[in-house]
mmCIF file of C-alpha atoms in Angstrom:
data_model
loop_
_atom_site.group_PDB
_atom_site.id
_atom_site.type_symbol
_atom_site.label_atom_id
_atom_site.label_comp_id
_atom_site.label_asym_id
_atom_site.label_seq_id
_atom_site.Cartn_x
_atom_site.Cartn_y
_atom_site.Cartn_z
ATOM 1 C CA MET V 1 0.000 0.000 0.000
ATOM 2 C CA SER V 2 1.312 3.438 -0.907
ATOM 3 C CA THR V 3 1.877 6.109 1.697
ATOM 4 C CA PHE V 4 1.178 9.762 0.961
ATOM 5 C CA GLY V 5 3.285 12.836 1.519
ATOM 6 C CA PHE V 6 3.021 16.575 0.992
ATOM 7 C CA HIS V 7 5.293 18.345 -1.480
ATOM 8 C CA ALA V 8 6.477 21.750 -0.273
ATOM 9 C CA SER V 9 7.116 23.931 -3.333
ATOM 10 C CA HIS V 10 9.778 26.525 -2.542
ATOM 11 C CA GLU V 11 9.194 28.098 -5.956
ATOM 12 C CA GLN V 12 5.672 29.152 -5.014
ATOM 13 C CA PHE V 13 5.626 30.082 -1.334
ATOM 14 C CA PRO V 14 7.820 31.900 1.179
ATOM 15 C CA PRO V 15 9.667 29.476 3.472
ATOM 16 C CA SER V 16 7.700 30.671 6.505
ATOM 17 C CA THR V 17 4.424 29.858 4.750
ATOM 18 C CA LEU V 18 5.710 26.424 3.744
ATOM 19 C CA LEU V 19 6.641 25.734 7.353
ATOM 20 C CA ARG V 20 3.057 26.385 8.423
ATOM 21 C CA LEU V 21 1.759 24.283 5.543
ATOM 22 C CA VAL V 22 3.890 21.244 6.318
ATOM 23 C CA GLU V 23 2.541 21.331 9.878
ATOM 24 C CA ALA V 24 -0.981 21.583 8.478
ATOM 25 C CA ALA V 25 -0.245 18.647 6.173
ATOM 26 C CA GLN V 26 0.714 16.506 9.162
ATOM 27 C CA ASP V 27 -2.505 17.521 10.907
ATOM 28 C CA ALA V 28 -4.479 16.619 7.759
ATOM 29 C CA GLY V 29 -3.145 13.061 7.757
ATOM 30 C CA PHE V 30 -0.136 13.165 5.437
ATOM 31 C CA THR V 31 2.564 10.906 6.851
ATOM 32 C CA ARG V 32 5.651 12.309 5.115
ATOM 33 C CA ALA V 33 6.839 15.314 3.109
ATOM 34 C CA MET V 34 9.460 16.478 0.645
ATOM 35 C CA CYS V 35 10.582 19.779 -0.794
ATOM 36 C CA SER V 36 12.217 21.174 -3.911
ATOM 37 C CA ASP V 37 15.715 22.697 -3.949
ATOM 38 C CA HIS V 38 15.860 25.619 -6.377
ATOM 39 C CA PHE V 39 17.809 28.842 -6.703
ATOM 40 C CA ALA V 40 15.131 30.354 -8.960
ATOM 41 C CA PRO V 41 11.466 29.639 -9.613
ATOM 42 C CA PHE V 42 10.346 28.245 -12.946
ATOM 43 C CA ALA V 43 8.254 31.354 -13.608
ATOM 44 C CA THR V 44 7.937 34.893 -12.312
ATOM 45 C CA GLU V 45 4.297 34.110 -11.461
ATOM 46 C CA GLN V 46 5.598 31.707 -8.815
ATOM 47 C CA GLY V 47 7.884 34.337 -7.362
ATOM 48 C CA GLN V 48 9.797 32.540 -4.577
ATOM 49 C CA SER V 49 12.822 30.327 -4.016
ATOM 50 C CA GLY V 50 13.925 29.802 -0.419
ATOM 51 C CA PHE V 51 16.996 27.823 0.627
ATOM 52 C CA ALA V 52 15.806 24.249 1.089
ATOM 53 C CA TRP V 53 18.420 23.154 3.628
ATOM 54 C CA SER V 54 17.585 25.902 6.135
ATOM 55 C CA TRP V 55 13.915 25.064 5.796
ATOM 56 C CA LEU V 56 14.435 21.310 6.186
ATOM 57 C CA GLY V 57 15.955 21.692 9.634
ATOM 58 C CA ALA V 58 13.012 23.796 10.769
ATOM 59 C CA ALA V 59 10.426 21.463 9.203
ATOM 60 C CA LEU V 60 11.972 18.360 10.765
ATOM 61 C CA SER V 61 11.986 20.118 14.136
ATOM 62 C CA ARG V 62 8.382 21.323 13.887
ATOM 63 C CA THR V 63 6.845 18.042 12.682
ATOM 64 C CA ASP V 64 7.235 14.301 13.196
ATOM 65 C CA LEU V 65 7.286 13.613 9.462
ATOM 66 C CA PRO V 66 10.056 11.965 7.472
ATOM 67 C CA LEU V 67 11.287 14.545 4.961
ATOM 68 C CA GLY V 68 13.404 14.482 1.847
ATOM 69 C CA VAL V 69 14.807 16.731 -0.849
ATOM 70 C CA VAL V 70 15.875 16.359 -4.473
ATOM 71 C CA ASN V 71 19.343 17.856 -4.914
ATOM 72 C CA ALA V 72 21.818 18.251 -7.792
ATOM 73 C CA PRO V 73 25.393 17.893 -6.518
ATOM 74 C CA GLY V 74 28.346 18.775 -8.708
ATOM 75 C CA GLN V 75 27.989 22.420 -9.757
ATOM 76 C CA ARG V 76 25.983 24.728 -7.486
ATOM 77 C CA TYR V 77 26.657 22.312 -4.605
ATOM 78 C CA HIS V 78 29.968 20.633 -3.922
ATOM 79 C CA PRO V 79 29.273 16.971 -3.028
ATOM 80 C CA ALA V 80 31.173 17.253 0.274
ATOM 81 C CA ILE V 81 28.827 20.060 1.341
ATOM 82 C CA VAL V 82 25.788 18.019 0.350
ATOM 83 C CA ALA V 83 27.154 15.104 2.380
ATOM 84 C CA GLN V 84 27.757 17.309 5.403
ATOM 85 C CA ALA V 85 24.298 18.895 5.231
ATOM 86 C CA ALA V 86 22.561 15.526 4.809
ATOM 87 C CA ALA V 87 24.603 13.899 7.575
ATOM 88 C CA THR V 88 23.798 16.712 9.999
ATOM 89 C CA LEU V 89 20.050 16.433 9.408
ATOM 90 C CA ALA V 90 20.167 12.643 9.670
ATOM 91 C CA GLU V 91 22.147 12.825 12.920
ATOM 92 C CA MET V 92 19.686 15.257 14.499
ATOM 93 C CA PHE V 93 16.568 13.452 13.234
ATOM 94 C CA PRO V 94 17.425 9.730 13.016
ATOM 95 C CA GLY V 95 15.601 7.788 10.337
ATOM 96 C CA ARG V 96 13.619 10.781 9.102
ATOM 97 C CA PHE V 97 15.693 12.322 6.322
ATOM 98 C CA TRP V 98 16.327 11.080 2.792
ATOM 99 C CA LEU V 99 18.376 12.575 -0.008
ATOM 100 C CA ALA V 100 17.573 12.199 -3.695
ATOM 101 C CA VAL V 101 20.077 13.319 -6.309
ATOM 102 C CA GLY V 102 19.774 14.168 -9.974
ATOM 103 C CA SER V 103 21.814 15.682 -12.773
ATOM 104 C CA GLY V 104 20.292 19.126 -12.333
ATOM 105 C CA GLN V 105 18.763 21.960 -14.321
ATOM 106 C CA ALA V 106 20.512 24.960 -15.835
ATOM 107 C CA LEU V 107 17.841 27.128 -14.194
ATOM 108 C CA ASN V 108 19.571 26.574 -10.859
ATOM 109 C CA GLU V 109 23.107 25.555 -11.741
ATOM 110 C CA HIS V 110 24.058 28.290 -14.237
ATOM 111 C CA ILE V 111 24.624 30.769 -11.409
ATOM 112 C CA THR V 112 28.174 29.491 -10.862
ATOM 113 C CA GLY V 113 29.154 30.692 -14.324
ATOM 114 C CA ASP V 114 30.589 27.284 -15.166
ATOM 115 C CA ARG V 115 29.802 25.608 -18.472
ATOM 116 C CA TRP V 116 26.541 23.662 -18.441
ATOM 117 C CA PRO V 117 27.541 20.092 -19.360
ATOM 118 C CA THR V 118 25.734 17.728 -21.695
ATOM 119 C CA LYS V 119 23.417 15.148 -20.174
ATOM 120 C CA PRO V 120 25.986 12.290 -20.434
ATOM 121 C CA GLU V 121 28.575 14.477 -18.707
ATOM 122 C CA ARG V 122 26.108 15.446 -16.004
ATOM 123 C CA ASN V 123 25.279 11.791 -15.381
ATOM 124 C CA ALA V 124 28.971 10.932 -15.097
ATOM 125 C CA ARG V 125 29.493 13.839 -12.708
ATOM 126 C CA LEU V 126 26.497 12.763 -10.645
ATOM 127 C CA ARG V 127 27.882 9.247 -10.329
ATOM 128 C CA GLU V 128 31.182 10.627 -9.034
ATOM 129 C CA CYS V 129 29.318 12.809 -6.545
ATOM 130 C CA VAL V 130 27.361 9.838 -5.216
ATOM 131 C CA ASP V 131 30.595 7.906 -4.655
ATOM 132 C CA VAL V 132 32.066 10.893 -2.808
ATOM 133 C CA ILE V 133 28.965 11.350 -0.648
ATOM 134 C CA ARG V 134 28.809 7.669 0.285
ATOM 135 C CA ALA V 135 32.521 7.559 1.136
ATOM 136 C CA LEU V 136 32.106 10.580 3.383
ATOM 137 C CA PHE V 137 29.072 8.981 5.069
ATOM 138 C CA ALA V 138 31.304 5.963 5.749
ATOM 139 C CA GLY V 139 33.881 8.097 7.562
ATOM 140 C CA GLU V 140 36.540 7.969 4.864
ATOM 141 C CA CYS V 141 38.984 10.762 4.122
ATOM 142 C CA VAL V 142 38.164 11.513 0.498
ATOM 143 C CA ASP V 143 40.713 12.745 -2.028
ATOM 144 C CA HIS V 144 39.236 12.761 -5.507
ATOM 145 C CA ARG V 145 40.169 14.231 -8.892
ATOM 146 C CA GLY V 146 37.719 13.898 -11.757
ATOM 147 C CA LEU V 147 34.699 15.841 -12.953
ATOM 148 C CA VAL V 148 34.558 17.062 -9.348
ATOM 149 C CA THR V 149 37.532 17.698 -7.081
ATOM 150 C CA VAL V 150 37.670 16.823 -3.384
ATOM 151 C CA ASP V 151 40.764 17.511 -1.303
ATOM 152 C CA ARG V 152 41.190 15.400 1.846
ATOM 153 C CA ALA V 153 37.608 15.851 3.064
ATOM 154 C CA MET V 154 36.186 13.963 6.031
ATOM 155 C CA LEU V 155 32.893 14.249 7.894
ATOM 156 C CA TRP V 156 33.323 14.542 11.634
ATOM 157 C CA SER V 157 29.623 14.464 12.580
ATOM 158 C CA ARG V 158 27.990 11.419 11.034
ATOM 159 C CA PRO V 159 24.722 9.547 11.612
ATOM 160 C CA ASP V 160 24.515 5.798 12.048
ATOM 161 C CA PRO V 161 23.055 4.623 9.769
ATOM 162 C CA PRO V 162 23.580 7.228 7.039
ATOM 163 C CA PRO V 163 20.561 8.562 5.146
ATOM 164 C CA PRO V 164 19.508 6.744 1.977
ATOM 165 C CA VAL V 165 20.594 8.210 -1.350
ATOM 166 C CA TYR V 166 17.853 7.930 -3.964
ATOM 167 C CA ALA V 167 18.056 8.713 -7.673
ATOM 168 C CA ALA V 168 15.813 11.205 -9.448
ATOM 169 C CA ALA V 169 14.788 9.695 -12.800
ATOM 170 C CA VAL V 170 12.304 10.833 -15.435
ATOM 171 C CA THR V 171 13.029 8.381 -18.250
ATOM 172 C CA PRO V 172 13.338 4.577 -18.328
ATOM 173 C CA GLU V 173 16.952 4.940 -19.464
ATOM 174 C CA THR V 174 17.904 6.990 -16.407
ATOM 175 C CA ALA V 175 15.925 4.688 -14.123
ATOM 176 C CA ARG V 176 17.722 1.594 -15.438
ATOM 177 C CA TRP V 177 21.113 3.291 -14.999
ATOM 178 C CA ALA V 178 20.247 4.528 -11.499
ATOM 179 C CA ALA V 179 19.208 1.045 -10.389
ATOM 180 C CA ARG V 180 22.896 0.094 -10.304
ATOM 181 C CA TRP V 181 23.792 2.575 -7.566
ATOM 182 C CA ALA V 182 20.750 4.146 -5.907
ATOM 183 C CA ASP V 183 19.029 3.109 -2.664
ATOM 184 C CA GLY V 184 15.694 3.938 -4.266
ATOM 185 C CA MET V 185 14.171 6.071 -7.019
ATOM 186 C CA ILE V 186 11.937 9.111 -7.249
ATOM 187 C CA THR V 187 10.160 10.041 -10.469
ATOM 188 C CA ILE V 188 7.363 12.391 -11.505
ATOM 189 C CA ASN V 189 3.844 11.762 -12.699
ATOM 190 C CA GLN V 190 3.072 11.257 -16.360
ATOM 191 C CA GLN V 191 0.561 9.006 -18.071
ATOM 192 C CA VAL V 192 0.202 5.724 -16.185
ATOM 193 C CA ASP V 193 1.952 3.756 -18.926
ATOM 194 C CA GLY V 194 4.854 6.184 -18.806
ATOM 195 C CA VAL V 195 5.269 5.782 -15.053
ATOM 196 C CA ARG V 196 4.961 2.005 -15.486
ATOM 197 C CA ARG V 197 7.871 2.016 -17.937
ATOM 198 C CA VAL V 198 10.063 4.011 -15.551
ATOM 199 C CA VAL V 199 9.236 1.742 -12.608
ATOM 200 C CA GLU V 200 9.767 -1.422 -14.657
ATOM 201 C CA ALA V 201 13.112 -0.159 -15.955
ATOM 202 C CA TYR V 202 14.267 0.504 -12.406
ATOM 203 C CA ARG V 203 13.218 -2.962 -11.240
ATOM 204 C CA GLU V 204 14.594 -4.707 -14.346
ATOM 205 C CA GLY V 205 17.903 -2.904 -13.814
ATOM 206 C CA GLY V 206 18.174 -4.461 -10.375
ATOM 207 C CA GLY V 207 16.698 -1.660 -8.293
ATOM 208 C CA ALA V 208 15.331 -3.096 -5.070
ATOM 209 C CA GLY V 209 14.745 0.091 -3.075
ATOM 210 C CA PRO V 210 11.520 2.035 -2.665
ATOM 211 C CA VAL V 211 9.895 3.854 -5.578
ATOM 212 C CA LEU V 212 8.744 7.389 -4.853
ATOM 213 C CA LEU V 213 6.469 9.445 -7.090
ATOM 214 C CA GLN V 214 6.004 13.203 -7.098
ATOM 215 C CA VAL V 215 2.487 13.959 -8.333
ATOM 216 C CA HIS V 216 1.681 17.389 -9.763
ATOM 217 C CA LEU V 217 -2.046 17.982 -9.432
ATOM 218 C CA SER V 218 -4.448 20.875 -9.550
ATOM 219 C CA TRP V 219 -7.600 20.752 -7.454
ATOM 220 C CA ALA V 220 -10.059 23.608 -7.003
ATOM 221 C CA ALA V 221 -13.734 23.899 -6.205
ATOM 222 C CA ASP V 222 -14.573 24.232 -9.921
ATOM 223 C CA GLU V 223 -12.972 22.795 -13.038
ATOM 224 C CA GLN V 224 -12.058 26.047 -14.782
ATOM 225 C CA THR V 225 -10.270 27.358 -11.710
ATOM 226 C CA ALA V 226 -8.347 24.097 -11.399
ATOM 227 C CA LEU V 227 -7.298 24.306 -15.053
ATOM 228 C CA GLY V 228 -6.432 27.985 -14.803
ATOM 229 C CA ASN V 229 -4.285 27.377 -11.728
ATOM 230 C CA ALA V 230 -2.348 24.638 -13.516
ATOM 231 C CA TYR V 231 -1.720 26.927 -16.471
ATOM 232 C CA ASP V 232 -0.776 29.959 -14.381
ATOM 233 C CA GLN V 233 1.553 28.198 -11.962
ATOM 234 C CA TRP V 234 2.906 25.077 -13.665
ATOM 235 C CA ARG V 235 2.805 25.418 -17.457
ATOM 236 C CA THR V 236 6.596 25.004 -17.682
ATOM 237 C CA ALA V 237 6.008 21.316 -16.878
ATOM 238 C CA ILE V 238 5.015 20.874 -20.501
ATOM 239 C CA LEU V 239 8.646 21.297 -21.598
ATOM 240 C CA GLY V 240 9.813 17.957 -20.260
ATOM 241 C CA SER V 241 13.417 17.063 -19.559
ATOM 242 C CA ASP V 242 14.933 17.378 -23.045
ATOM 243 C CA LEU V 243 14.461 21.145 -23.280
ATOM 244 C CA GLY V 244 13.467 22.213 -19.788
ATOM 245 C CA TRP V 245 16.714 21.124 -18.139
ATOM 246 C CA ASP V 246 18.803 23.358 -20.449
ATOM 247 C CA LEU V 247 17.019 26.705 -20.081
ATOM 248 C CA ALA V 248 18.763 29.098 -17.710
ATOM 249 C CA THR V 249 16.267 31.718 -16.488
ATOM 250 C CA PRO V 250 12.537 32.091 -15.793
ATOM 251 C CA ALA V 251 12.439 34.426 -18.821
ATOM 252 C CA ASP V 252 13.804 31.616 -21.016
ATOM 253 C CA LEU V 253 11.112 29.256 -19.782
ATOM 254 C CA ALA V 254 8.421 31.895 -20.308
ATOM 255 C CA GLU V 255 9.492 32.325 -23.928
ATOM 256 C CA ALA V 256 9.527 28.573 -24.486
ATOM 257 C CA THR V 257 5.970 28.218 -23.136
ATOM 258 C CA ALA V 258 4.471 31.310 -24.768
ATOM 259 C CA TYR V 259 2.175 29.236 -26.991
ATOM 260 C CA VAL V 260 1.009 26.735 -24.386
ATOM 261 C CA ARG V 261 -2.768 26.631 -24.034
ATOM 262 C CA PRO V 262 -4.582 25.945 -20.747
ATOM 263 C CA GLU V 263 -6.050 22.700 -22.118
ATOM 264 C CA ASP V 264 -2.538 21.449 -22.865
ATOM 265 C CA MET V 265 -1.894 21.185 -19.138
ATOM 266 C CA ARG V 266 -4.024 18.074 -18.695
ATOM 267 C CA GLU V 267 -1.236 15.935 -20.170
ATOM 268 C CA HIS V 268 1.195 17.022 -17.452
ATOM 269 C CA VAL V 269 -0.855 17.928 -14.369
ATOM 270 C CA LEU V 270 -3.766 15.970 -12.901
ATOM 271 C CA VAL V 271 -6.509 18.576 -13.236
ATOM 272 C CA SER V 272 -9.939 18.056 -11.712
ATOM 273 C CA SER V 273 -12.373 19.634 -9.280
ATOM 274 C CA GLU V 274 -13.654 16.166 -8.338
ATOM 275 C CA PRO V 275 -11.840 14.546 -5.388
ATOM 276 C CA GLY V 276 -12.936 11.105 -6.569
ATOM 277 C CA ARG V 277 -11.183 11.606 -9.890
ATOM 278 C CA HIS V 278 -7.954 12.389 -8.081
ATOM 279 C CA ALA V 279 -8.408 9.307 -5.915
ATOM 280 C CA ASP V 280 -8.735 7.160 -9.052
ATOM 281 C CA TRP V 281 -5.572 8.629 -10.564
ATOM 282 C CA LEU V 282 -3.598 8.079 -7.382
ATOM 283 C CA GLN V 283 -4.860 4.523 -7.025
ATOM 284 C CA ALA V 284 -3.739 3.772 -10.583
ATOM 285 C CA TYR V 285 -0.214 4.888 -9.662
ATOM 286 C CA ALA V 286 -0.324 2.895 -6.438
ATOM 287 C CA ASP V 287 -1.220 -0.206 -8.443
ATOM 288 C CA LEU V 288 2.114 0.119 -10.275
ATOM 289 C CA GLY V 289 3.972 -0.627 -7.068
ATOM 290 C CA VAL V 290 4.753 2.955 -6.061
ATOM 291 C CA ASP V 291 5.698 2.967 -2.384
ATOM 292 C CA GLU V 292 5.443 6.675 -1.564
ATOM 293 C CA MET V 293 3.537 9.454 -3.328
ATOM 294 C CA TYR V 294 4.204 13.136 -2.703
ATOM 295 C CA LEU V 295 1.270 15.303 -3.728
ATOM 296 C CA HIS V 296 2.038 18.735 -5.131
ATOM 297 C CA GLN V 297 -1.018 20.961 -5.366
ATOM 298 C CA VAL V 298 0.203 23.401 -8.027
ATOM 299 C CA GLY V 299 -2.531 25.929 -7.235
ATOM 300 C CA LEU V 300 -2.005 28.487 -4.498
ATOM 301 C CA ASP V 301 -4.948 27.300 -2.369
ATOM 302 C CA GLN V 302 -2.972 24.898 -0.231
ATOM 303 C CA ASP V 303 -5.265 25.024 2.798
ATOM 304 C CA GLY V 304 -8.324 24.057 0.788
ATOM 305 C CA PHE V 305 -6.365 21.235 -0.817
ATOM 306 C CA LEU V 306 -5.211 19.921 2.575
ATOM 307 C CA ASP V 307 -8.740 20.076 3.976
ATOM 308 C CA VAL V 308 -10.340 18.202 1.067
ATOM 309 C CA PHE V 309 -7.613 15.625 0.489
ATOM 310 C CA GLY V 310 -7.146 15.033 4.216
ATOM 311 C CA ALA V 311 -10.849 14.435 4.747
ATOM 312 C CA ARG V 312 -11.810 12.630 1.523
ATOM 313 C CA ILE V 313 -8.805 11.263 -0.376
ATOM 314 C CA LEU V 314 -6.313 9.969 2.171
ATOM 315 C CA PRO V 315 -8.842 7.929 4.179
ATOM 316 C CA GLU V 316 -10.033 6.245 0.983
ATOM 317 C CA LEU V 317 -6.543 5.365 -0.239
ATOM 318 C CA THR V 318 -4.979 4.367 3.063
#
């Protein structure tokens, strides 16, 4: 049976608001949470981008929920710093923090001024970063020269056991590759057959860890509002990974989505005013063997979403 978490979107809300919302999510019946880790929002309409690692410490302290984050080590973050931050949270809150890693987006990583690598290079860099992070978790003194450089680094405050390191994967190819090294996998919603292919590729590649799914949905009291919210707040989701990962600023993404129509959003966000429709969609994902689902209400009415899903959706699915 799947468990259900709340996704805290730093792109859309001030960190103080998200802290209140994650507490409200716990009160509504969500049993876990995760957050994004961005330097910039996808769109100016979203308008926020707090520092995830500061917020995570506060959220773990203010709730009893397990929490995780999707991070891109290697450019904006040195892997030794990611390891230290993750180890500190895991030491303070045993068994409640997980780290997922991916190859990143230019939207966040370009700020260093370094060249934005190709996808194969980013994957190779990510693999090096994972090896560095795991060696640091194990208490090793790490000296590494490759796509990333580490000079005699060692973590002095370490949890036992270390936090799991999951892989962020959108395509079956990435999922199959990640199965060789990740403790689990997190992916995003798409059509059920698309999610099935990603999950099957992870399992066929030897992945035995949990499968997590981030679900972008738009609920509102009426259908047109739900569709309008998806278009206003999350239309950049239509770009997918091939183009979306390489655009550097919110202005770039706005130009790339200038001709998106509201009705186009239904292919990328679960849009409905009917709670039962959302329950059916979520059950279909659960039937694929998804272990944890993190629900991201892309509209700004988070309190209404928590009230309705806490009262009507979670009890039905759990």
